[in-house]
Tab-separated table of N, CA and C in Angstrom:
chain	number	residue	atom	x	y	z
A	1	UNK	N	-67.938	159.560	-50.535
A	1	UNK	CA	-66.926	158.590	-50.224
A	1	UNK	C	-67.538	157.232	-49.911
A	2	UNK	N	-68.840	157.535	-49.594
A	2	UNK	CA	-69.428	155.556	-49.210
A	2	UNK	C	-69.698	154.816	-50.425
A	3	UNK	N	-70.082	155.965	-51.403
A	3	UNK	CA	-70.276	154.544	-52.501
A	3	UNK	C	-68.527	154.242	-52.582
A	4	UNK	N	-67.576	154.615	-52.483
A	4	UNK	CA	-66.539	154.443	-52.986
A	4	UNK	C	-65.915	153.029	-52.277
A	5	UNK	N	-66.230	153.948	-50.753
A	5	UNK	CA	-65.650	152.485	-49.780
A	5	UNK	C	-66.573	152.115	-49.046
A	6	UNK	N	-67.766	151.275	-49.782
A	6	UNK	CA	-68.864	151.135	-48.822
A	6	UNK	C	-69.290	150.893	-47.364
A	7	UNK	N	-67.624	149.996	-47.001
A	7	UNK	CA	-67.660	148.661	-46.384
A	7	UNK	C	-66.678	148.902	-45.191
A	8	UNK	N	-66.263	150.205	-45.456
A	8	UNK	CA	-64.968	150.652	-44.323
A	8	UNK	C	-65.807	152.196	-44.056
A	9	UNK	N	-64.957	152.304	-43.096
A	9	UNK	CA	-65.251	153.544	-42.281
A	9	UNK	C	-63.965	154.124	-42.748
A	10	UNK	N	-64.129	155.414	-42.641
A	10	UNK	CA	-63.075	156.545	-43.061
A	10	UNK	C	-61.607	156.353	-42.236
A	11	UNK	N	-61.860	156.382	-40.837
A	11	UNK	CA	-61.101	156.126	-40.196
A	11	UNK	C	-59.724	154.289	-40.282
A	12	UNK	N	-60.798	153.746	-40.273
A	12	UNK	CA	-60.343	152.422	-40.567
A	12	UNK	C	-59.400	152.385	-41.655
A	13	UNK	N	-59.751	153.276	-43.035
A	13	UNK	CA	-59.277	152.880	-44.092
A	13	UNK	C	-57.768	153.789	-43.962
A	14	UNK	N	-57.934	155.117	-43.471
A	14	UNK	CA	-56.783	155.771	-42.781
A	14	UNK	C	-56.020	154.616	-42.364
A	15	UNK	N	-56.193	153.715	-41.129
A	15	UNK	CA	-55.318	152.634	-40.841
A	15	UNK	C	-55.005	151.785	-41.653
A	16	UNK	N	-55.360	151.120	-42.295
A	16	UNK	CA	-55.297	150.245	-43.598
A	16	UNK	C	-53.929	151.215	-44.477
A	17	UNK	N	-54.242	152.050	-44.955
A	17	UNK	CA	-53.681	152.877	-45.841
A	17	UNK	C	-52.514	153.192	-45.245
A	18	UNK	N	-52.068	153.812	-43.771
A	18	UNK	CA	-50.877	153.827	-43.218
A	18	UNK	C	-50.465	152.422	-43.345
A	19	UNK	N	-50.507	151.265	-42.494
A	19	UNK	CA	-49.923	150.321	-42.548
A	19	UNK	C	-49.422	149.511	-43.886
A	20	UNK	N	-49.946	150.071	-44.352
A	20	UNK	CA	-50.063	148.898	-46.015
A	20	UNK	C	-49.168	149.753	-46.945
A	21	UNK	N	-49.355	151.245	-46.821
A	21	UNK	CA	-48.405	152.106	-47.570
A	21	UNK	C	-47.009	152.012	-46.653
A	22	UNK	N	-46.048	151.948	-45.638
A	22	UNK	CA	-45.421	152.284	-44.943
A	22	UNK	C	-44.376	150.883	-45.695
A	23	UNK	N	-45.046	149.972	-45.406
A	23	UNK	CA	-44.241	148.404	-45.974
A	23	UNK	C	-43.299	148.498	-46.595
A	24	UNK	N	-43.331	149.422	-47.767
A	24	UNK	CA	-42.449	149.107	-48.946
A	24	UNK	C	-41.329	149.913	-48.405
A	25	UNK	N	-40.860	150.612	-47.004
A	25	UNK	CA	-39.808	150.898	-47.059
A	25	UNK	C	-38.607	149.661	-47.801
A	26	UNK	N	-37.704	149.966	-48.337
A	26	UNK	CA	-36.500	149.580	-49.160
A	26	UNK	C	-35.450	149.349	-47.744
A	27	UNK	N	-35.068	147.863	-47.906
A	27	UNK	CA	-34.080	147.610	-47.096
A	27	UNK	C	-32.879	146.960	-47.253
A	28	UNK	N	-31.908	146.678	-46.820
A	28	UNK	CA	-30.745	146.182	-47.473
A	28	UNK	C	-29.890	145.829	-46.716
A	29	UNK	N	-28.865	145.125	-46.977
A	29	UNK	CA	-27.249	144.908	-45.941
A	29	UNK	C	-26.373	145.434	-45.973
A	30	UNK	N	-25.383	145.491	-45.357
A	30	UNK	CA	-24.214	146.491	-45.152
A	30	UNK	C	-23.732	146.312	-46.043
A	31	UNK	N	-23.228	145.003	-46.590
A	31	UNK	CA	-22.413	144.980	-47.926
A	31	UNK	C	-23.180	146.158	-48.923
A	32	UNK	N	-24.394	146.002	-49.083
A	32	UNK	CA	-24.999	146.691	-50.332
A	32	UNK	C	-24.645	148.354	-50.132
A	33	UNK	N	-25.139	148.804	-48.775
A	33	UNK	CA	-24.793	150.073	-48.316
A	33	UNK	C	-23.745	150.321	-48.858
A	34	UNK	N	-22.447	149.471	-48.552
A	34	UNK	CA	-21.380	150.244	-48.999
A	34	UNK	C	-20.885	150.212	-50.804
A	35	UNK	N	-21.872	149.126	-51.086
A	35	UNK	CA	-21.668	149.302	-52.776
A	35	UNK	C	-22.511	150.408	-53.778
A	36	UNK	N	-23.728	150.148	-52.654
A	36	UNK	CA	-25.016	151.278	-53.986
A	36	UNK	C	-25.573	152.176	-53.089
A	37	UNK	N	-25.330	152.372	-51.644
A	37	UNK	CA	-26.842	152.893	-50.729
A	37	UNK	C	-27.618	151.947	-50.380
A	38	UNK	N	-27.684	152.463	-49.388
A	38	UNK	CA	-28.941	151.455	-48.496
A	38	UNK	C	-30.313	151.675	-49.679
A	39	UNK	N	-30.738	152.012	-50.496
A	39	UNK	CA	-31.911	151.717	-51.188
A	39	UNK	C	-31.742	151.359	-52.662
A	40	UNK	N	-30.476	151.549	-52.934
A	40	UNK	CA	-30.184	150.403	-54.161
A	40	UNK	C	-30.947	149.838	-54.688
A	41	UNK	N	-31.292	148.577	-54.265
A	41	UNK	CA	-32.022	147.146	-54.785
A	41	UNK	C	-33.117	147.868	-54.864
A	42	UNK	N	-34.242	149.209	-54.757
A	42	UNK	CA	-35.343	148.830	-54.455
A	42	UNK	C	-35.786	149.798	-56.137
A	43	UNK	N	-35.204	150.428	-56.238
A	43	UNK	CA	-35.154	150.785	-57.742
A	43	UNK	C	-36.209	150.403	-58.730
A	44	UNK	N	-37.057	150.645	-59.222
A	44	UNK	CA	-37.794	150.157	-60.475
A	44	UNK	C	-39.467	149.573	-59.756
A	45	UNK	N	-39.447	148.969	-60.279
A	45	UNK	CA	-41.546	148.496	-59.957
A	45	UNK	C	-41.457	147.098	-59.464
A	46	UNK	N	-42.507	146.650	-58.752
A	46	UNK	CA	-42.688	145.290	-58.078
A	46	UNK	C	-44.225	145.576	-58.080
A	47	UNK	N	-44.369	144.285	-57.818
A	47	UNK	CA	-45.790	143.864	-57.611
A	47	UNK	C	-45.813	142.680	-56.182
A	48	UNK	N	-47.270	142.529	-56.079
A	48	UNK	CA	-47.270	141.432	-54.862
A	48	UNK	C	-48.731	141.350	-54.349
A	49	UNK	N	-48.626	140.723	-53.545
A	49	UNK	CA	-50.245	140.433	-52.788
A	49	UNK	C	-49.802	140.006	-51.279
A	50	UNK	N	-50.731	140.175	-50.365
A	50	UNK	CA	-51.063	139.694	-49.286
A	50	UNK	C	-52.354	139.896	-48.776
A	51	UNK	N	-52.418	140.112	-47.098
A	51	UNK	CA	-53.162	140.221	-46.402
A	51	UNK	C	-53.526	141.328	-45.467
A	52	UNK	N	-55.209	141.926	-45.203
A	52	UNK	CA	-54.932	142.466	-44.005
A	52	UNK	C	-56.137	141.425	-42.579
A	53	UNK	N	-55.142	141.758	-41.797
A	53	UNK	CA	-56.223	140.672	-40.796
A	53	UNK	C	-56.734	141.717	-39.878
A	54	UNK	N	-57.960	141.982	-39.668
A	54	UNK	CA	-58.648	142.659	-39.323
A	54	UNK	C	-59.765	142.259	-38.373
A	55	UNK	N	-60.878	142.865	-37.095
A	55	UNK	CA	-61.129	142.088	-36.231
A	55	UNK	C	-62.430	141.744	-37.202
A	56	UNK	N	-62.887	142.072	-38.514
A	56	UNK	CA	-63.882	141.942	-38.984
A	56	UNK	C	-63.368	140.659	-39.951
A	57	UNK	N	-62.527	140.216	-39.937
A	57	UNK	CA	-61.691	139.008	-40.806
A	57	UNK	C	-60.646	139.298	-41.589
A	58	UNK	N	-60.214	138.468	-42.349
A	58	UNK	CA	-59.117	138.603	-43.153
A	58	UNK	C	-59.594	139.127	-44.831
A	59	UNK	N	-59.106	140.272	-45.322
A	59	UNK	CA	-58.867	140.773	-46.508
A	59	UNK	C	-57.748	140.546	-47.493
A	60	UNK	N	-57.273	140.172	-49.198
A	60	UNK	CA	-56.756	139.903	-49.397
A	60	UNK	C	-56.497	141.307	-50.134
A	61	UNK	N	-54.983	141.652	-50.532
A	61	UNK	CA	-54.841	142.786	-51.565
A	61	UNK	C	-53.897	142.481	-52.499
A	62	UNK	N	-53.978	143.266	-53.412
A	62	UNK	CA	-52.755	143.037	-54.664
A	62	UNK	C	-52.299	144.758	-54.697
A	63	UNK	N	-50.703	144.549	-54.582
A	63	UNK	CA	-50.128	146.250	-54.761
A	63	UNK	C	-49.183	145.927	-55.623
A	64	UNK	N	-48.920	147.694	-56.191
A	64	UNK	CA	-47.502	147.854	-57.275
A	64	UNK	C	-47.394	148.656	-56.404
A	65	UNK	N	-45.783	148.907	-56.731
A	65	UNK	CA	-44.738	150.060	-56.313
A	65	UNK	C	-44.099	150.092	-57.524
A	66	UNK	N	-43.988	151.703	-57.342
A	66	UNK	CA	-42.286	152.443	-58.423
A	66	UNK	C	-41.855	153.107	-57.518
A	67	UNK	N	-40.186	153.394	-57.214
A	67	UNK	CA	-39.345	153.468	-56.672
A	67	UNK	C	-38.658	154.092	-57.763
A	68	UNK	N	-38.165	155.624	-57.296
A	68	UNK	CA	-37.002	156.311	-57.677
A	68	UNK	C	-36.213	156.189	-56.897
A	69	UNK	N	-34.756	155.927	-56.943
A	69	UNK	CA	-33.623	155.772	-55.884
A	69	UNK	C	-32.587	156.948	-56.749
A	70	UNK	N	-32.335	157.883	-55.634
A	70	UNK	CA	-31.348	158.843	-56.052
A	70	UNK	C	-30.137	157.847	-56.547
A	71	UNK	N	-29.367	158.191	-57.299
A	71	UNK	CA	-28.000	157.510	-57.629
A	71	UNK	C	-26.803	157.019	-57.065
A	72	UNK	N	-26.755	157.706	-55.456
A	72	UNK	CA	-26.159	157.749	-54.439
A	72	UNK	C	-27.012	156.223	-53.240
A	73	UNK	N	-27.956	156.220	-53.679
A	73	UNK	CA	-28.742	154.890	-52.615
A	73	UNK	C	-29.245	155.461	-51.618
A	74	UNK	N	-29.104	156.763	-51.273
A	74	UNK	CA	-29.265	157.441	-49.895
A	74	UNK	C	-30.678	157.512	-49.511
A	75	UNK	N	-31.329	158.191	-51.084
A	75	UNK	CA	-33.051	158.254	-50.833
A	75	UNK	C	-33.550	157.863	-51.665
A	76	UNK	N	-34.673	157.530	-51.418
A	76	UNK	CA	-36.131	157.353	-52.320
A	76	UNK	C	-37.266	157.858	-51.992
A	77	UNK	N	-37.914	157.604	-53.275
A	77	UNK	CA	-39.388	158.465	-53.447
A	77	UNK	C	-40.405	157.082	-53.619
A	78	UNK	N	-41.389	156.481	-53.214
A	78	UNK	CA	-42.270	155.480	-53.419
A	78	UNK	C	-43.285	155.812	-54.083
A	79	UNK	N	-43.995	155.386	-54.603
A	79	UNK	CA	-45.766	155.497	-55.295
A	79	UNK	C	-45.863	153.914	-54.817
A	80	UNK	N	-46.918	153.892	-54.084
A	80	UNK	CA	-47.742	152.669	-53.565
A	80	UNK	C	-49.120	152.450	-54.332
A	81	UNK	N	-49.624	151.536	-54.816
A	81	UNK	CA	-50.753	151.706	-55.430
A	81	UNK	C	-51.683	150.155	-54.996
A	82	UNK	N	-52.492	150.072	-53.953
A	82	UNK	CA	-53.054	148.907	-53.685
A	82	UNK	C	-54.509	148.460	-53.604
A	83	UNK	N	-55.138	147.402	-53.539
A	83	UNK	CA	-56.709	146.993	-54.403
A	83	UNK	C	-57.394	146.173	-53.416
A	84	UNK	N	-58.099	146.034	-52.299
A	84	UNK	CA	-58.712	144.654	-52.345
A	84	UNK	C	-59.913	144.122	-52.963
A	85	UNK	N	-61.040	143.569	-52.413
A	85	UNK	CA	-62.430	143.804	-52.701
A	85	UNK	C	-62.926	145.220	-52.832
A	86	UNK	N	-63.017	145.826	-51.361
A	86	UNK	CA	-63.724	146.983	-51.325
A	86	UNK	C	-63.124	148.458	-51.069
A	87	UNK	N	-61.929	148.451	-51.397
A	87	UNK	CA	-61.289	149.734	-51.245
A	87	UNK	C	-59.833	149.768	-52.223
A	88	UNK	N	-59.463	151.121	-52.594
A	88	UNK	CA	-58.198	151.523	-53.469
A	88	UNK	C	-57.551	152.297	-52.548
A	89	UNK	N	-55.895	152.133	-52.743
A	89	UNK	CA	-55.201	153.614	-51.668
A	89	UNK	C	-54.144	153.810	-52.492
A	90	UNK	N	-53.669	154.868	-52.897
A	90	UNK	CA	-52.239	155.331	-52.930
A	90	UNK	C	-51.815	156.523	-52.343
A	91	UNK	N	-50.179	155.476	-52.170
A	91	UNK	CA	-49.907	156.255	-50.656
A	91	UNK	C	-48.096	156.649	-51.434
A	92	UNK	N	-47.832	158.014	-51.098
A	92	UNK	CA	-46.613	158.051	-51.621
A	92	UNK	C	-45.616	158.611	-50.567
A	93	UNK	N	-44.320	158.133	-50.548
A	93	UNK	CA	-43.525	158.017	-49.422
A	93	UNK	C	-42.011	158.595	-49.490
A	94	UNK	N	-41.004	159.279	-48.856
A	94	UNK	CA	-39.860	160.008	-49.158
A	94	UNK	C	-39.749	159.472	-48.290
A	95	UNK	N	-37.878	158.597	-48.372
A	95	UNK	CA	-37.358	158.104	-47.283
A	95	UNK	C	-35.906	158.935	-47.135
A	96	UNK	N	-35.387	158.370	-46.514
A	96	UNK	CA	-33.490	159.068	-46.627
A	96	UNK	C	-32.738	158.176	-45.555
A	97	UNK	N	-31.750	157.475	-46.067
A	97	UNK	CA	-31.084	156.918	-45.105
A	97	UNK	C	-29.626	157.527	-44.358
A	98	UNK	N	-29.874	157.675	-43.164
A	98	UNK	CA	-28.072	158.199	-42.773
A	98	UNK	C	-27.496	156.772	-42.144
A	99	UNK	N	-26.357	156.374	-42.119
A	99	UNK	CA	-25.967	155.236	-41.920
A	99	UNK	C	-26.870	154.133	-41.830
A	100	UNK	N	-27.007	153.358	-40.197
A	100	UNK	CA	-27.730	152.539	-40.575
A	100	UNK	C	-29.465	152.753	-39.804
A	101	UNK	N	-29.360	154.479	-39.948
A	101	UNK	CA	-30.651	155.194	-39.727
A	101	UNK	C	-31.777	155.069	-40.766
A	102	UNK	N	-33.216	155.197	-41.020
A	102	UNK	CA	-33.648	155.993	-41.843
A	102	UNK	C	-35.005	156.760	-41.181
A	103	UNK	N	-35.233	157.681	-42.134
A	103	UNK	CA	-36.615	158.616	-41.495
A	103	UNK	C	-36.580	159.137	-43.086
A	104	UNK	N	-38.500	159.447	-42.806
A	104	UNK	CA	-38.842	160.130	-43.753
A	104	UNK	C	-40.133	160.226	-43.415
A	105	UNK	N	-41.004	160.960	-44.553
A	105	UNK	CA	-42.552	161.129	-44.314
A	105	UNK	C	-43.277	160.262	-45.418
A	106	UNK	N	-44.639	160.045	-45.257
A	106	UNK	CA	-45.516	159.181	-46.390
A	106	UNK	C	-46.685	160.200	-46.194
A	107	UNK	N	-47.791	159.893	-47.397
A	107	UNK	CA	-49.208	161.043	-47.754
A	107	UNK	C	-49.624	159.471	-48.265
A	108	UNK	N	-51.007	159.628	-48.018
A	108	UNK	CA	-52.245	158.629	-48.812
A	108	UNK	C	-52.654	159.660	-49.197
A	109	UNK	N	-52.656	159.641	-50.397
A	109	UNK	CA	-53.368	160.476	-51.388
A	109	UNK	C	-54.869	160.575	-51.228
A	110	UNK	N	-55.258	159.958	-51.930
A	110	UNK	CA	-56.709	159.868	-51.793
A	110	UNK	C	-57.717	160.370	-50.648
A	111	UNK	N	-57.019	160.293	-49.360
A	111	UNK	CA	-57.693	160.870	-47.859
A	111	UNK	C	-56.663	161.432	-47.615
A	112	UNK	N	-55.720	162.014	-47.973
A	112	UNK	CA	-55.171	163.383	-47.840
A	112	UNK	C	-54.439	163.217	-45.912
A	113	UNK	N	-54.021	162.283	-45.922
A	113	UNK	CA	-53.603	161.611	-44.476
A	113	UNK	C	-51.984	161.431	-44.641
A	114	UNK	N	-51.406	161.919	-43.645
A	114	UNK	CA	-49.503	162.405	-43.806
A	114	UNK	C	-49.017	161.656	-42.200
A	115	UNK	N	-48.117	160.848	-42.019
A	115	UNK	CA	-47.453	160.364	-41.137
A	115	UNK	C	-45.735	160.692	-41.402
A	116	UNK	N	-45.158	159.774	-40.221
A	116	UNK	CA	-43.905	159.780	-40.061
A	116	UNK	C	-43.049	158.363	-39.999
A	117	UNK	N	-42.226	157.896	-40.889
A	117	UNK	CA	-41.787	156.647	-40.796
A	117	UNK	C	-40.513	156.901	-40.327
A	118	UNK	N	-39.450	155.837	-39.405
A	118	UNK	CA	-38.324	155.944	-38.980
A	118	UNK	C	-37.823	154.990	-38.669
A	119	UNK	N	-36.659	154.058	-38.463
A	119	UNK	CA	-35.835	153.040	-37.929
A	119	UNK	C	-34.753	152.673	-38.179
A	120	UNK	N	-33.966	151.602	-38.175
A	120	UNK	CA	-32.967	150.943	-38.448
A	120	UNK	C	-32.821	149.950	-39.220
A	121	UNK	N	-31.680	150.200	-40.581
A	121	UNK	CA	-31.572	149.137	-41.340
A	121	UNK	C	-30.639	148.309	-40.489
A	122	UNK	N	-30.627	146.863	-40.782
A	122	UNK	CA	-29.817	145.534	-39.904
A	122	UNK	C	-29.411	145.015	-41.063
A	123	UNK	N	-28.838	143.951	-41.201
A	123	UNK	CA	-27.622	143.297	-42.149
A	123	UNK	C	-29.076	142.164	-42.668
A	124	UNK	N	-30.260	142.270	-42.550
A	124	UNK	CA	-30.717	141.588	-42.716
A	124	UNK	C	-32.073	142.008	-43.463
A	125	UNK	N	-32.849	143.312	-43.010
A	125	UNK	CA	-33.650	143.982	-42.931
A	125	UNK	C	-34.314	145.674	-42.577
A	126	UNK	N	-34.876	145.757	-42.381
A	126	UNK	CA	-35.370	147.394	-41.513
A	126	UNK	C	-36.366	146.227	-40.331
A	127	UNK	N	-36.342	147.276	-39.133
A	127	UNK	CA	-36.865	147.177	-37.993
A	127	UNK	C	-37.572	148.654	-38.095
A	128	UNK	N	-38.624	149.211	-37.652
A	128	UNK	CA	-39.051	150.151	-37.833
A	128	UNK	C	-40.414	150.845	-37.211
A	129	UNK	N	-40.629	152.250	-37.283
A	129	UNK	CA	-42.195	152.510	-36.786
A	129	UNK	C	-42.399	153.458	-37.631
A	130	UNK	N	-44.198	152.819	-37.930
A	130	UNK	CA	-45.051	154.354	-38.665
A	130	UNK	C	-45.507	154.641	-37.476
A	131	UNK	N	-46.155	156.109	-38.296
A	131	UNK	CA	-46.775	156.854	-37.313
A	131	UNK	C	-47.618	157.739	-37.780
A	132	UNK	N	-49.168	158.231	-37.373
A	132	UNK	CA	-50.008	158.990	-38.174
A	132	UNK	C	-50.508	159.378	-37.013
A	133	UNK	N	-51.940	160.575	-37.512
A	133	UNK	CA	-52.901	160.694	-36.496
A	133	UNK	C	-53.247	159.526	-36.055
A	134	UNK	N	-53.335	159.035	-34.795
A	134	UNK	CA	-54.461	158.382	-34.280
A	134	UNK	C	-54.049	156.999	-34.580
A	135	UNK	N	-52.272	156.526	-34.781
A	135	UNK	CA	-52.070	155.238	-35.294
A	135	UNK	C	-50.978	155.299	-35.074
A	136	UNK	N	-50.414	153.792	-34.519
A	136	UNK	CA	-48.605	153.276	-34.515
A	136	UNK	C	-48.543	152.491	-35.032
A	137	UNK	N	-47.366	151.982	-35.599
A	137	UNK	CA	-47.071	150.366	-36.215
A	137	UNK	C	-45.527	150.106	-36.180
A	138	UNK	N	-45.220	148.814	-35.922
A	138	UNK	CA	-44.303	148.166	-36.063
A	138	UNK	C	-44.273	147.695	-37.246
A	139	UNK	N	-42.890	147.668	-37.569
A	139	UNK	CA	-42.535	147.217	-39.098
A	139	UNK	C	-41.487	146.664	-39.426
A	140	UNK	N	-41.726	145.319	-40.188
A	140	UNK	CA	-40.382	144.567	-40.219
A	140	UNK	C	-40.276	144.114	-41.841
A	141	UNK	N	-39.223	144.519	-42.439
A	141	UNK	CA	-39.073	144.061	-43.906
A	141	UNK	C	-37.993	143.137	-43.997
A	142	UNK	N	-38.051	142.216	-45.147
A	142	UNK	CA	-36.819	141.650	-45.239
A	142	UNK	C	-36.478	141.577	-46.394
A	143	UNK	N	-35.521	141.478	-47.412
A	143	UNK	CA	-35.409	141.370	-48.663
A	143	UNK	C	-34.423	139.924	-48.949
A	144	UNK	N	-34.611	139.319	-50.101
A	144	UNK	CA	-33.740	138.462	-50.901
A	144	UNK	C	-34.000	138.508	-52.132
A	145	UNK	N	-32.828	138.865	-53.107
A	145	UNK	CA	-33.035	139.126	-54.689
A	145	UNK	C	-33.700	139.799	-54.594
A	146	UNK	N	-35.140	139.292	-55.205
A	146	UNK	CA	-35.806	140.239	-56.054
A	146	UNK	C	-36.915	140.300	-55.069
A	147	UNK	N	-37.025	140.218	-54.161
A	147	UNK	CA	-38.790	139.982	-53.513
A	147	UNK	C	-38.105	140.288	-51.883
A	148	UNK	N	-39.664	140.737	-51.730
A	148	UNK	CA	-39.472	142.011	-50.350
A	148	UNK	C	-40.692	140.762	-49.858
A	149	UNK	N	-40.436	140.985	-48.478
A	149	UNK	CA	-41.368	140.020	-47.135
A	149	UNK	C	-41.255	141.009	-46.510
A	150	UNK	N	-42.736	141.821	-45.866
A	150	UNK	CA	-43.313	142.823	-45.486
A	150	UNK	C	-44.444	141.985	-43.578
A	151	UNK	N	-43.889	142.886	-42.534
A	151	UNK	CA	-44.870	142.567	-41.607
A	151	UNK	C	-45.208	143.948	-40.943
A	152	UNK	N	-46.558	144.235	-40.684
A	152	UNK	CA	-46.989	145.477	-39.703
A	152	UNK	C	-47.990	144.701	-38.934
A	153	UNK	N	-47.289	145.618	-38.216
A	153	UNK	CA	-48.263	145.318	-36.706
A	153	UNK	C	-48.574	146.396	-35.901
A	154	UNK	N	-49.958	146.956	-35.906
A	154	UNK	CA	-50.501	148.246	-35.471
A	154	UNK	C	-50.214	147.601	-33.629
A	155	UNK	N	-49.850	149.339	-32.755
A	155	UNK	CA	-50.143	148.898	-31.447
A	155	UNK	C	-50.967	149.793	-31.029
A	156	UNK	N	-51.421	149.648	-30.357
A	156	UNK	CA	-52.878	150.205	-29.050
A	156	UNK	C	-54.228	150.019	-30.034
A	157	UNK	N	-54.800	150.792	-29.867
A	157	UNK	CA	-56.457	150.196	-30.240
A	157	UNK	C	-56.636	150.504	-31.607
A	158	UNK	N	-56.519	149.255	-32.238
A	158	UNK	CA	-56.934	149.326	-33.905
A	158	UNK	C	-57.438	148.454	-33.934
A	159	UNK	N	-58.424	148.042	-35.329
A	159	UNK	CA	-58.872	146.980	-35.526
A	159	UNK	C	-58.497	146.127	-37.098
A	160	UNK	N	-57.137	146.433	-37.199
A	160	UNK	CA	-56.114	146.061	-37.978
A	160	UNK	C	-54.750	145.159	-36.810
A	161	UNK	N	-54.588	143.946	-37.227
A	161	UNK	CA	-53.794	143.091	-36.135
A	161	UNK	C	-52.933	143.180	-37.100
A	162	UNK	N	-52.681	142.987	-38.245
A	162	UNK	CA	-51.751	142.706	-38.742
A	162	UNK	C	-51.884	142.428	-40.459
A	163	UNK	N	-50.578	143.643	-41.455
A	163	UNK	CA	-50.626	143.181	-42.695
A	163	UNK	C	-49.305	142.442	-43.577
A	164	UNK	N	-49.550	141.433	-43.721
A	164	UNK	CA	-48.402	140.480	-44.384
A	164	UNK	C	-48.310	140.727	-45.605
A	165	UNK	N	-47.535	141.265	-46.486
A	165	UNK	CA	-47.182	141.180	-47.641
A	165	UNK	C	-45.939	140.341	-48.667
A	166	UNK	N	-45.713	140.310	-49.683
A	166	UNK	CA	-44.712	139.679	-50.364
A	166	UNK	C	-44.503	140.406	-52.465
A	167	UNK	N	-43.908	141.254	-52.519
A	167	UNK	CA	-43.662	141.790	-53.432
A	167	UNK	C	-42.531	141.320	-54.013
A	168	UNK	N	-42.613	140.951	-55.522
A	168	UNK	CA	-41.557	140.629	-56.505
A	168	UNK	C	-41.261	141.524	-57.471
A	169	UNK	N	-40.272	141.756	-57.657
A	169	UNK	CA	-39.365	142.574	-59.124
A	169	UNK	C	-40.336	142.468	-60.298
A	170	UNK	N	-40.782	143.643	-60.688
A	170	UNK	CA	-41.421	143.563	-62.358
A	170	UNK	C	-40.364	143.932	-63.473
């Protein structure tokens, strides 16, 4: 695994990989809820780039997503697939929304690492928390049209502060 990720520690990249996979939860407004499901819009592939800020500096990444949305809007299935300099992750994710609930589980493939995602969609966004071994995060998405604005914010002792993303419709 070191030639792979020379530059990270196993653990670290576990954090990286939760926070950065968790993002793409699919979010939406009430209007949409009541037209397609709360995961509607998130349907089909996007792309995007951001950041992770880390106490060792800032990293830049580029990710895709595909998104199956049952027909009903209720659930989805994610494939996360993301790049920076020195590391690859895909992380795949089952959500389910009950009103303006959702919960589900995510796997990073690659390190074989399984958490728990959960929160509240708002007329605006998801408010939200991951959760893994040995890791929390706050999570805030927002959507307009076609492009998702992504924030995590790990709490208690990580050395991940924070990953900003911005994904557009392919």
């Amino acid at each position: 695994m070191s030639r792979i990720f020379p530059q990270c520690s196993v653990l670290r990249m576990q954090r990286i990989a939760l926070a950065i996979g968790l993002f793409l939860l699919p979010v939406s407004t009430s209007a949409q809820q009541r037209e397609g499901g709360a995961f509607s819009r998130f349907s089909g592939d996007w792309s995007g780039e951001g950041t992770v800020k880390m106490s060792a500096g800032t990293e830049r990444l580029r990710c895709k997503a595909h998104y199956d949305v049952t027909s009903d809007g209720a659930s989805l299935e994610q494939t996360l697939r993301c790049a920076s300099d020195s590391y690859k992750l895909e992380i795949r994710s089952k959500v389910a929304a009950t009103g303006t609930r959702f919960a589900g589980k995510w796997n990073e493939v690659t390190r074989d690492t399984i958490g728990n995602l959960s929160g509240t969609i708002t007329s605006t966004g998801i408010r939200g928390k991951i959760d893994g071994i040995g890791f929390t995060a706050d999570l805030a998405i927002s959507i307009q049209a076609n492009r998702q604005s992504v924030t995590i914010e790990p709490t208690g002792a990580t050395d991940i502060s924070q990953v900003a993303l911005t994904l557009t419709r392919i």
